[in-house]
Amino acid sequence: MTKHEVFLGLGSNLGDRERQLLTAIQLIDSRVGQVVRQSSFIETKPWGFQSDHSFMNAVILCLTTQTPREVLLSTQQIEREMGRKSKSKGGAYTDRPIDIDILLYDRLTVDEPDLKIPHPLMHERDFVMIPYNEITNS
């Protein structure tokens, strides 16, 4: 089976943020594909909404045999199991124990209502680009 490179952005701003990220990475490694690179964790302010809770963010690269849709469904299931209730409320971002975004999948472009690859806002977000550049420039 062909292995595809998928970059995922991770964030947590509730609970033990580092533990949440480590748990998500372990679950991704076992359910989505082998995690072959992982950035450092960086602490950032919330983006797109107000909160007293700072985020811990990271980017990982994993090799997967799953399709982009399967990766989306797998990561959404991991989010739900880790306590994520919904992606947003009324289109607004909220605090969350874990957030997993598909940033890139090979060089594929997907433009569906619930799945956009490359992630349309990744280049506007330092909390994505700093860890992404860390693992792609090393």
Short mmCIF file of N, CA and C in Angstrom, two decimals:
data_model
loop_
_atom_site.label_atom_id
_atom_site.label_comp_id
_atom_site.label_asym_id
_atom_site.label_seq_id
_atom_site.Cartn_x
_atom_site.Cartn_y
_atom_site.Cartn_z
N MET A 1 0.84 -1.18 0.00
CA MET A 1 0.00 0.00 0.00
C MET A 1 0.88 1.25 0.00
N THR A 2 0.43 2.25 -0.70
CA THR A 2 1.18 3.50 -0.78
C THR A 2 1.07 4.27 0.52
N LYS A 3 2.19 4.80 0.96
CA LYS A 3 2.20 5.64 2.16
C LYS A 3 2.16 7.10 1.70
N HIS A 4 1.30 7.86 2.35
CA HIS A 4 1.14 9.28 2.05
C HIS A 4 1.66 10.09 3.22
N GLU A 5 2.25 11.25 2.90
CA GLU A 5 2.71 12.18 3.95
C GLU A 5 1.56 13.10 4.32
N VAL A 6 1.22 13.13 5.60
CA VAL A 6 0.19 14.04 6.07
C VAL A 6 0.76 14.83 7.25
N PHE A 7 0.67 16.16 7.13
CA PHE A 7 1.06 17.06 8.21
C PHE A 7 -0.19 17.44 8.97
N LEU A 8 -0.12 17.30 10.29
CA LEU A 8 -1.25 17.62 11.16
C LEU A 8 -0.84 18.69 12.15
N GLY A 9 -1.71 19.67 12.35
CA GLY A 9 -1.52 20.69 13.37
C GLY A 9 -2.31 20.30 14.60
N LEU A 10 -1.67 20.40 15.76
CA LEU A 10 -2.31 20.03 17.02
C LEU A 10 -2.34 21.21 17.96
N GLY A 11 -3.42 21.33 18.72
CA GLY A 11 -3.52 22.39 19.72
C GLY A 11 -4.38 21.96 20.88
N SER A 12 -4.05 22.49 22.06
CA SER A 12 -4.83 22.23 23.27
C SER A 12 -4.74 23.44 24.17
N ASN A 13 -5.89 23.85 24.73
CA ASN A 13 -5.84 24.94 25.71
C ASN A 13 -6.68 24.64 26.95
N LEU A 14 -7.02 23.39 27.16
CA LEU A 14 -7.73 22.99 28.38
C LEU A 14 -7.05 21.78 29.01
N GLY A 15 -7.02 21.76 30.32
CA GLY A 15 -6.44 20.62 31.04
C GLY A 15 -4.92 20.63 30.96
N ASP A 16 -4.33 19.45 31.08
CA ASP A 16 -2.89 19.28 30.97
C ASP A 16 -2.55 19.28 29.48
N ARG A 17 -2.25 20.46 28.96
CA ARG A 17 -2.09 20.64 27.51
C ARG A 17 -1.01 19.75 26.92
N GLU A 18 0.12 19.65 27.59
CA GLU A 18 1.20 18.80 27.06
C GLU A 18 0.76 17.33 27.02
N ARG A 19 0.11 16.87 28.08
CA ARG A 19 -0.37 15.49 28.13
C ARG A 19 -1.39 15.27 27.02
N GLN A 20 -2.27 16.25 26.79
CA GLN A 20 -3.27 16.12 25.71
C GLN A 20 -2.58 15.94 24.36
N LEU A 21 -1.55 16.76 24.10
CA LEU A 21 -0.85 16.65 22.82
C LEU A 21 -0.14 15.30 22.69
N LEU A 22 0.51 14.86 23.76
CA LEU A 22 1.21 13.57 23.73
C LEU A 22 0.23 12.41 23.51
N THR A 23 -0.93 12.48 24.17
CA THR A 23 -1.95 11.45 23.98
C THR A 23 -2.45 11.45 22.54
N ALA A 24 -2.73 12.63 21.99
CA ALA A 24 -3.19 12.73 20.60
C ALA A 24 -2.16 12.16 19.65
N ILE A 25 -0.88 12.47 19.88
CA ILE A 25 0.18 11.96 19.01
C ILE A 25 0.24 10.44 19.06
N GLN A 26 0.11 9.87 20.25
CA GLN A 26 0.11 8.41 20.38
C GLN A 26 -1.07 7.79 19.65
N LEU A 27 -2.25 8.40 19.79
CA LEU A 27 -3.44 7.87 19.12
C LEU A 27 -3.32 8.00 17.61
N ILE A 28 -2.78 9.11 17.13
CA ILE A 28 -2.58 9.30 15.69
C ILE A 28 -1.61 8.24 15.18
N ASP A 29 -0.53 8.01 15.92
CA ASP A 29 0.47 7.03 15.52
C ASP A 29 -0.15 5.63 15.39
N SER A 30 -1.07 5.30 16.28
CA SER A 30 -1.66 3.96 16.25
C SER A 30 -2.85 3.85 15.30
N ARG A 31 -3.54 4.96 15.02
CA ARG A 31 -4.77 4.87 14.22
C ARG A 31 -4.70 5.49 12.83
N VAL A 32 -3.82 6.46 12.65
CA VAL A 32 -3.74 7.16 11.37
C VAL A 32 -2.51 6.71 10.59
N GLY A 33 -1.36 6.74 11.25
CA GLY A 33 -0.13 6.33 10.59
C GLY A 33 1.07 6.69 11.44
N GLN A 34 2.19 6.10 11.10
CA GLN A 34 3.42 6.28 11.87
C GLN A 34 3.83 7.75 11.90
N VAL A 35 4.00 8.28 13.11
CA VAL A 35 4.48 9.65 13.27
C VAL A 35 5.99 9.60 13.09
N VAL A 36 6.49 10.29 12.06
CA VAL A 36 7.91 10.26 11.74
C VAL A 36 8.64 11.54 12.11
N ARG A 37 7.91 12.62 12.32
CA ARG A 37 8.50 13.87 12.80
C ARG A 37 7.51 14.57 13.70
N GLN A 38 8.08 15.23 14.71
CA GLN A 38 7.25 15.97 15.67
C GLN A 38 8.00 17.24 16.05
N SER A 39 7.29 18.36 16.00
CA SER A 39 7.90 19.63 16.39
C SER A 39 7.96 19.74 17.91
N SER A 40 8.65 20.76 18.35
CA SER A 40 8.58 21.15 19.76
C SER A 40 7.17 21.64 20.05
N PHE A 41 6.81 21.68 21.32
CA PHE A 41 5.55 22.29 21.71
C PHE A 41 5.80 23.78 21.94
N ILE A 42 4.89 24.61 21.43
CA ILE A 42 5.01 26.05 21.65
C ILE A 42 3.73 26.56 22.30
N GLU A 43 3.88 27.53 23.17
CA GLU A 43 2.73 28.13 23.84
C GLU A 43 2.33 29.38 23.08
N THR A 44 1.04 29.51 22.81
CA THR A 44 0.54 30.63 22.02
C THR A 44 -0.77 31.15 22.60
N LYS A 45 -1.07 32.38 22.23
CA LYS A 45 -2.35 32.99 22.61
C LYS A 45 -3.44 32.42 21.71
N PRO A 46 -4.69 32.40 22.20
CA PRO A 46 -5.80 31.96 21.34
C PRO A 46 -5.86 32.80 20.06
N TRP A 47 -6.24 32.17 18.97
CA TRP A 47 -6.34 32.82 17.66
C TRP A 47 -7.80 32.76 17.24
N GLY A 48 -8.37 33.92 16.94
CA GLY A 48 -9.74 33.96 16.43
C GLY A 48 -10.82 34.02 17.49
N PHE A 49 -10.42 34.05 18.78
CA PHE A 49 -11.40 34.19 19.86
C PHE A 49 -10.66 34.60 21.13
N GLN A 50 -11.42 35.08 22.10
CA GLN A 50 -10.87 35.51 23.38
C GLN A 50 -10.97 34.38 24.40
N SER A 51 -9.88 34.17 25.15
CA SER A 51 -9.87 33.18 26.21
C SER A 51 -8.74 33.49 27.17
N ASP A 52 -8.93 33.12 28.42
CA ASP A 52 -7.86 33.25 29.41
C ASP A 52 -6.88 32.09 29.33
N HIS A 53 -7.18 31.09 28.51
CA HIS A 53 -6.38 29.87 28.43
C HIS A 53 -5.48 29.90 27.19
N SER A 54 -4.17 29.87 27.40
CA SER A 54 -3.22 29.82 26.29
C SER A 54 -3.20 28.41 25.70
N PHE A 55 -2.77 28.34 24.47
CA PHE A 55 -2.66 27.06 23.77
C PHE A 55 -1.24 26.51 23.85
N MET A 56 -1.16 25.20 23.75
CA MET A 56 0.07 24.49 23.47
C MET A 56 -0.15 23.91 22.07
N ASN A 57 0.80 24.17 21.16
CA ASN A 57 0.65 23.74 19.77
C ASN A 57 1.85 22.94 19.31
N ALA A 58 1.63 22.12 18.30
CA ALA A 58 2.69 21.34 17.66
C ALA A 58 2.23 20.96 16.26
N VAL A 59 3.19 20.53 15.45
CA VAL A 59 2.90 19.97 14.14
C VAL A 59 3.62 18.64 14.05
N ILE A 60 2.94 17.67 13.47
CA ILE A 60 3.56 16.35 13.26
C ILE A 60 3.44 15.97 11.79
N LEU A 61 4.32 15.08 11.39
CA LEU A 61 4.26 14.47 10.07
C LEU A 61 4.07 12.99 10.29
N CYS A 62 3.06 12.43 9.65
CA CYS A 62 2.89 10.98 9.74
C CYS A 62 2.74 10.39 8.35
N LEU A 63 3.06 9.13 8.25
CA LEU A 63 2.91 8.38 7.01
C LEU A 63 1.67 7.51 7.15
N THR A 64 0.76 7.63 6.20
CA THR A 64 -0.52 6.94 6.32
C THR A 64 -0.90 6.25 5.02
N THR A 65 -1.69 5.20 5.15
CA THR A 65 -2.30 4.56 3.98
C THR A 65 -3.75 5.02 3.84
N GLN A 66 -4.21 5.83 4.77
CA GLN A 66 -5.58 6.31 4.73
C GLN A 66 -5.76 7.40 3.68
N THR A 67 -6.97 7.51 3.17
CA THR A 67 -7.33 8.61 2.27
C THR A 67 -7.48 9.88 3.11
N PRO A 68 -7.51 11.04 2.46
CA PRO A 68 -7.75 12.27 3.23
C PRO A 68 -9.04 12.21 4.06
N ARG A 69 -10.11 11.68 3.49
CA ARG A 69 -11.39 11.58 4.21
C ARG A 69 -11.24 10.65 5.41
N GLU A 70 -10.53 9.55 5.25
CA GLU A 70 -10.31 8.63 6.38
C GLU A 70 -9.48 9.29 7.47
N VAL A 71 -8.47 10.08 7.09
CA VAL A 71 -7.68 10.81 8.08
C VAL A 71 -8.58 11.78 8.84
N LEU A 72 -9.44 12.48 8.13
CA LEU A 72 -10.37 13.41 8.79
C LEU A 72 -11.25 12.67 9.78
N LEU A 73 -11.85 11.57 9.37
CA LEU A 73 -12.73 10.82 10.27
C LEU A 73 -11.97 10.26 11.47
N SER A 74 -10.75 9.78 11.24
CA SER A 74 -9.94 9.24 12.34
C SER A 74 -9.57 10.33 13.34
N THR A 75 -9.16 11.48 12.84
CA THR A 75 -8.76 12.56 13.76
C THR A 75 -9.97 13.15 14.50
N GLN A 76 -11.10 13.21 13.83
CA GLN A 76 -12.31 13.68 14.51
C GLN A 76 -12.72 12.72 15.62
N GLN A 77 -12.57 11.42 15.38
CA GLN A 77 -12.89 10.43 16.41
C GLN A 77 -11.95 10.59 17.60
N ILE A 78 -10.67 10.80 17.34
CA ILE A 78 -9.71 11.02 18.43
C ILE A 78 -10.10 12.27 19.23
N GLU A 79 -10.46 13.35 18.53
CA GLU A 79 -10.90 14.57 19.23
C GLU A 79 -12.09 14.28 20.14
N ARG A 80 -13.08 13.56 19.62
CA ARG A 80 -14.27 13.26 20.42
C ARG A 80 -13.90 12.43 21.65
N GLU A 81 -13.07 11.41 21.45
CA GLU A 81 -12.67 10.55 22.57
C GLU A 81 -11.89 11.33 23.63
N MET A 82 -11.20 12.39 23.21
CA MET A 82 -10.42 13.19 24.16
C MET A 82 -11.23 14.35 24.74
N GLY A 83 -12.54 14.38 24.45
CA GLY A 83 -13.41 15.36 25.09
C GLY A 83 -13.81 16.54 24.25
N ARG A 84 -13.48 16.53 22.98
CA ARG A 84 -13.87 17.63 22.10
C ARG A 84 -15.34 17.48 21.75
N LYS A 85 -16.11 18.51 22.03
CA LYS A 85 -17.56 18.45 21.77
C LYS A 85 -17.91 18.82 20.34
N SER A 86 -17.33 19.93 19.84
CA SER A 86 -17.63 20.38 18.48
C SER A 86 -16.47 21.23 17.99
N LYS A 87 -16.39 21.40 16.68
CA LYS A 87 -15.32 22.19 16.10
C LYS A 87 -15.49 23.67 16.42
N SER A 88 -16.71 24.17 16.42
CA SER A 88 -16.97 25.57 16.74
C SER A 88 -18.43 25.71 17.14
N LYS A 89 -18.73 26.82 17.77
CA LYS A 89 -20.12 27.10 18.14
C LYS A 89 -20.58 28.31 17.35
N GLY A 90 -21.54 28.11 16.47
CA GLY A 90 -22.05 29.20 15.65
C GLY A 90 -20.96 29.82 14.79
N GLY A 91 -19.99 29.01 14.36
CA GLY A 91 -18.90 29.52 13.54
C GLY A 91 -17.77 30.16 14.34
N ALA A 92 -17.91 30.23 15.65
CA ALA A 92 -16.89 30.84 16.50
C ALA A 92 -16.05 29.76 17.18
N TYR A 93 -14.76 30.04 17.32
CA TYR A 93 -13.87 29.12 18.00
C TYR A 93 -14.12 29.15 19.50
N THR A 94 -13.82 28.04 20.17
CA THR A 94 -13.98 27.94 21.62
C THR A 94 -12.78 27.21 22.22
N ASP A 95 -12.67 27.28 23.56
CA ASP A 95 -11.65 26.50 24.25
C ASP A 95 -11.86 25.02 23.94
N ARG A 96 -10.73 24.26 23.94
CA ARG A 96 -10.86 22.84 23.61
C ARG A 96 -9.69 22.04 24.17
N PRO A 97 -9.98 20.80 24.58
CA PRO A 97 -8.91 19.95 25.09
C PRO A 97 -7.95 19.53 23.99
N ILE A 98 -8.46 19.38 22.76
CA ILE A 98 -7.59 18.99 21.64
C ILE A 98 -8.22 19.47 20.34
N ASP A 99 -7.35 19.88 19.45
CA ASP A 99 -7.75 20.26 18.10
C ASP A 99 -6.73 19.64 17.15
N ILE A 100 -7.21 18.94 16.15
CA ILE A 100 -6.33 18.31 15.17
C ILE A 100 -6.78 18.77 13.79
N ASP A 101 -5.89 19.45 13.08
CA ASP A 101 -6.19 19.95 11.74
C ASP A 101 -5.29 19.28 10.72
N ILE A 102 -5.87 18.88 9.60
CA ILE A 102 -5.07 18.40 8.47
C ILE A 102 -4.51 19.63 7.77
N LEU A 103 -3.19 19.73 7.71
CA LEU A 103 -2.55 20.87 7.06
C LEU A 103 -2.23 20.56 5.60
N LEU A 104 -1.56 19.45 5.38
CA LEU A 104 -1.16 19.03 4.04
C LEU A 104 -1.29 17.52 3.93
N TYR A 105 -1.60 17.06 2.73
CA TYR A 105 -1.64 15.62 2.44
C TYR A 105 -0.96 15.45 1.09
N ASP A 106 0.27 14.93 1.13
CA ASP A 106 1.10 14.89 -0.07
C ASP A 106 1.05 16.29 -0.71
N ARG A 107 0.85 16.32 -2.01
CA ARG A 107 0.70 17.62 -2.70
C ARG A 107 -0.75 17.78 -3.19
N LEU A 108 -1.62 17.07 -2.55
CA LEU A 108 -3.01 17.02 -2.95
C LEU A 108 -3.76 18.30 -2.58
N THR A 109 -4.70 18.67 -3.43
CA THR A 109 -5.63 19.76 -3.12
C THR A 109 -7.02 19.17 -3.03
N VAL A 110 -7.69 19.46 -1.91
CA VAL A 110 -9.07 19.02 -1.70
C VAL A 110 -9.88 20.26 -1.33
N ASP A 111 -11.02 20.45 -2.00
CA ASP A 111 -11.88 21.59 -1.71
C ASP A 111 -13.32 21.09 -1.58
N GLU A 112 -13.63 20.58 -0.40
CA GLU A 112 -14.97 20.10 -0.08
C GLU A 112 -15.48 20.94 1.08
N PRO A 113 -16.80 20.97 1.30
CA PRO A 113 -17.33 21.82 2.37
C PRO A 113 -16.69 21.57 3.74
N ASP A 114 -16.41 20.31 4.07
CA ASP A 114 -15.88 19.99 5.40
C ASP A 114 -14.42 19.54 5.39
N LEU A 115 -13.76 19.64 4.23
CA LEU A 115 -12.37 19.22 4.13
C LEU A 115 -11.66 20.05 3.08
N LYS A 116 -10.70 20.85 3.56
CA LYS A 116 -9.93 21.70 2.65
C LYS A 116 -8.45 21.43 2.89
N ILE A 117 -7.77 20.99 1.84
CA ILE A 117 -6.34 20.71 1.90
C ILE A 117 -5.71 21.37 0.68
N PRO A 118 -4.63 22.14 0.85
CA PRO A 118 -4.00 22.52 2.11
C PRO A 118 -4.95 23.33 2.99
N HIS A 119 -4.67 23.31 4.30
CA HIS A 119 -5.49 24.07 5.24
C HIS A 119 -5.46 25.53 4.82
N PRO A 120 -6.63 26.15 4.59
CA PRO A 120 -6.65 27.50 4.00
C PRO A 120 -6.05 28.60 4.88
N LEU A 121 -5.95 28.39 6.18
CA LEU A 121 -5.44 29.45 7.06
C LEU A 121 -4.05 29.15 7.62
N MET A 122 -3.43 28.06 7.20
CA MET A 122 -2.18 27.66 7.85
C MET A 122 -1.10 28.72 7.74
N HIS A 123 -1.00 29.40 6.60
CA HIS A 123 0.06 30.39 6.42
C HIS A 123 -0.17 31.67 7.21
N GLU A 124 -1.37 31.87 7.73
CA GLU A 124 -1.68 33.04 8.55
C GLU A 124 -1.43 32.79 10.03
N ARG A 125 -1.11 31.58 10.39
CA ARG A 125 -1.03 31.19 11.80
C ARG A 125 0.40 30.83 12.20
N ASP A 126 1.01 31.69 13.01
CA ASP A 126 2.36 31.40 13.50
C ASP A 126 2.39 30.11 14.29
N PHE A 127 1.30 29.80 15.01
CA PHE A 127 1.27 28.58 15.82
C PHE A 127 1.28 27.32 14.96
N VAL A 128 1.06 27.48 13.67
CA VAL A 128 1.20 26.38 12.72
C VAL A 128 2.55 26.47 12.00
N MET A 129 2.87 27.65 11.50
CA MET A 129 4.04 27.79 10.64
C MET A 129 5.36 27.63 11.39
N ILE A 130 5.44 28.10 12.63
CA ILE A 130 6.69 27.94 13.39
C ILE A 130 7.01 26.46 13.60
N PRO A 131 6.07 25.66 14.15
CA PRO A 131 6.39 24.23 14.29
C PRO A 131 6.50 23.49 12.96
N TYR A 132 5.73 23.90 11.95
CA TYR A 132 5.83 23.28 10.63
C TYR A 132 7.23 23.50 10.06
N ASN A 133 7.70 24.74 10.12
CA ASN A 133 9.04 25.04 9.59
C ASN A 133 10.12 24.32 10.38
N GLU A 134 9.91 24.11 11.66
CA GLU A 134 10.88 23.39 12.48
C GLU A 134 11.10 21.97 11.94
N ILE A 135 10.01 21.28 11.59
CA ILE A 135 10.18 19.88 11.16
C ILE A 135 10.45 19.73 9.67
N THR A 136 10.18 20.76 8.87
CA THR A 136 10.46 20.64 7.45
C THR A 136 11.83 21.20 7.09
N ASN A 137 12.40 22.01 7.95
CA ASN A 137 13.73 22.59 7.68
C ASN A 137 14.84 21.91 8.47
N SER A 138 14.52 20.78 9.08
CA SER A 138 15.57 20.11 9.88
C SER A 138 16.15 18.93 9.16
#
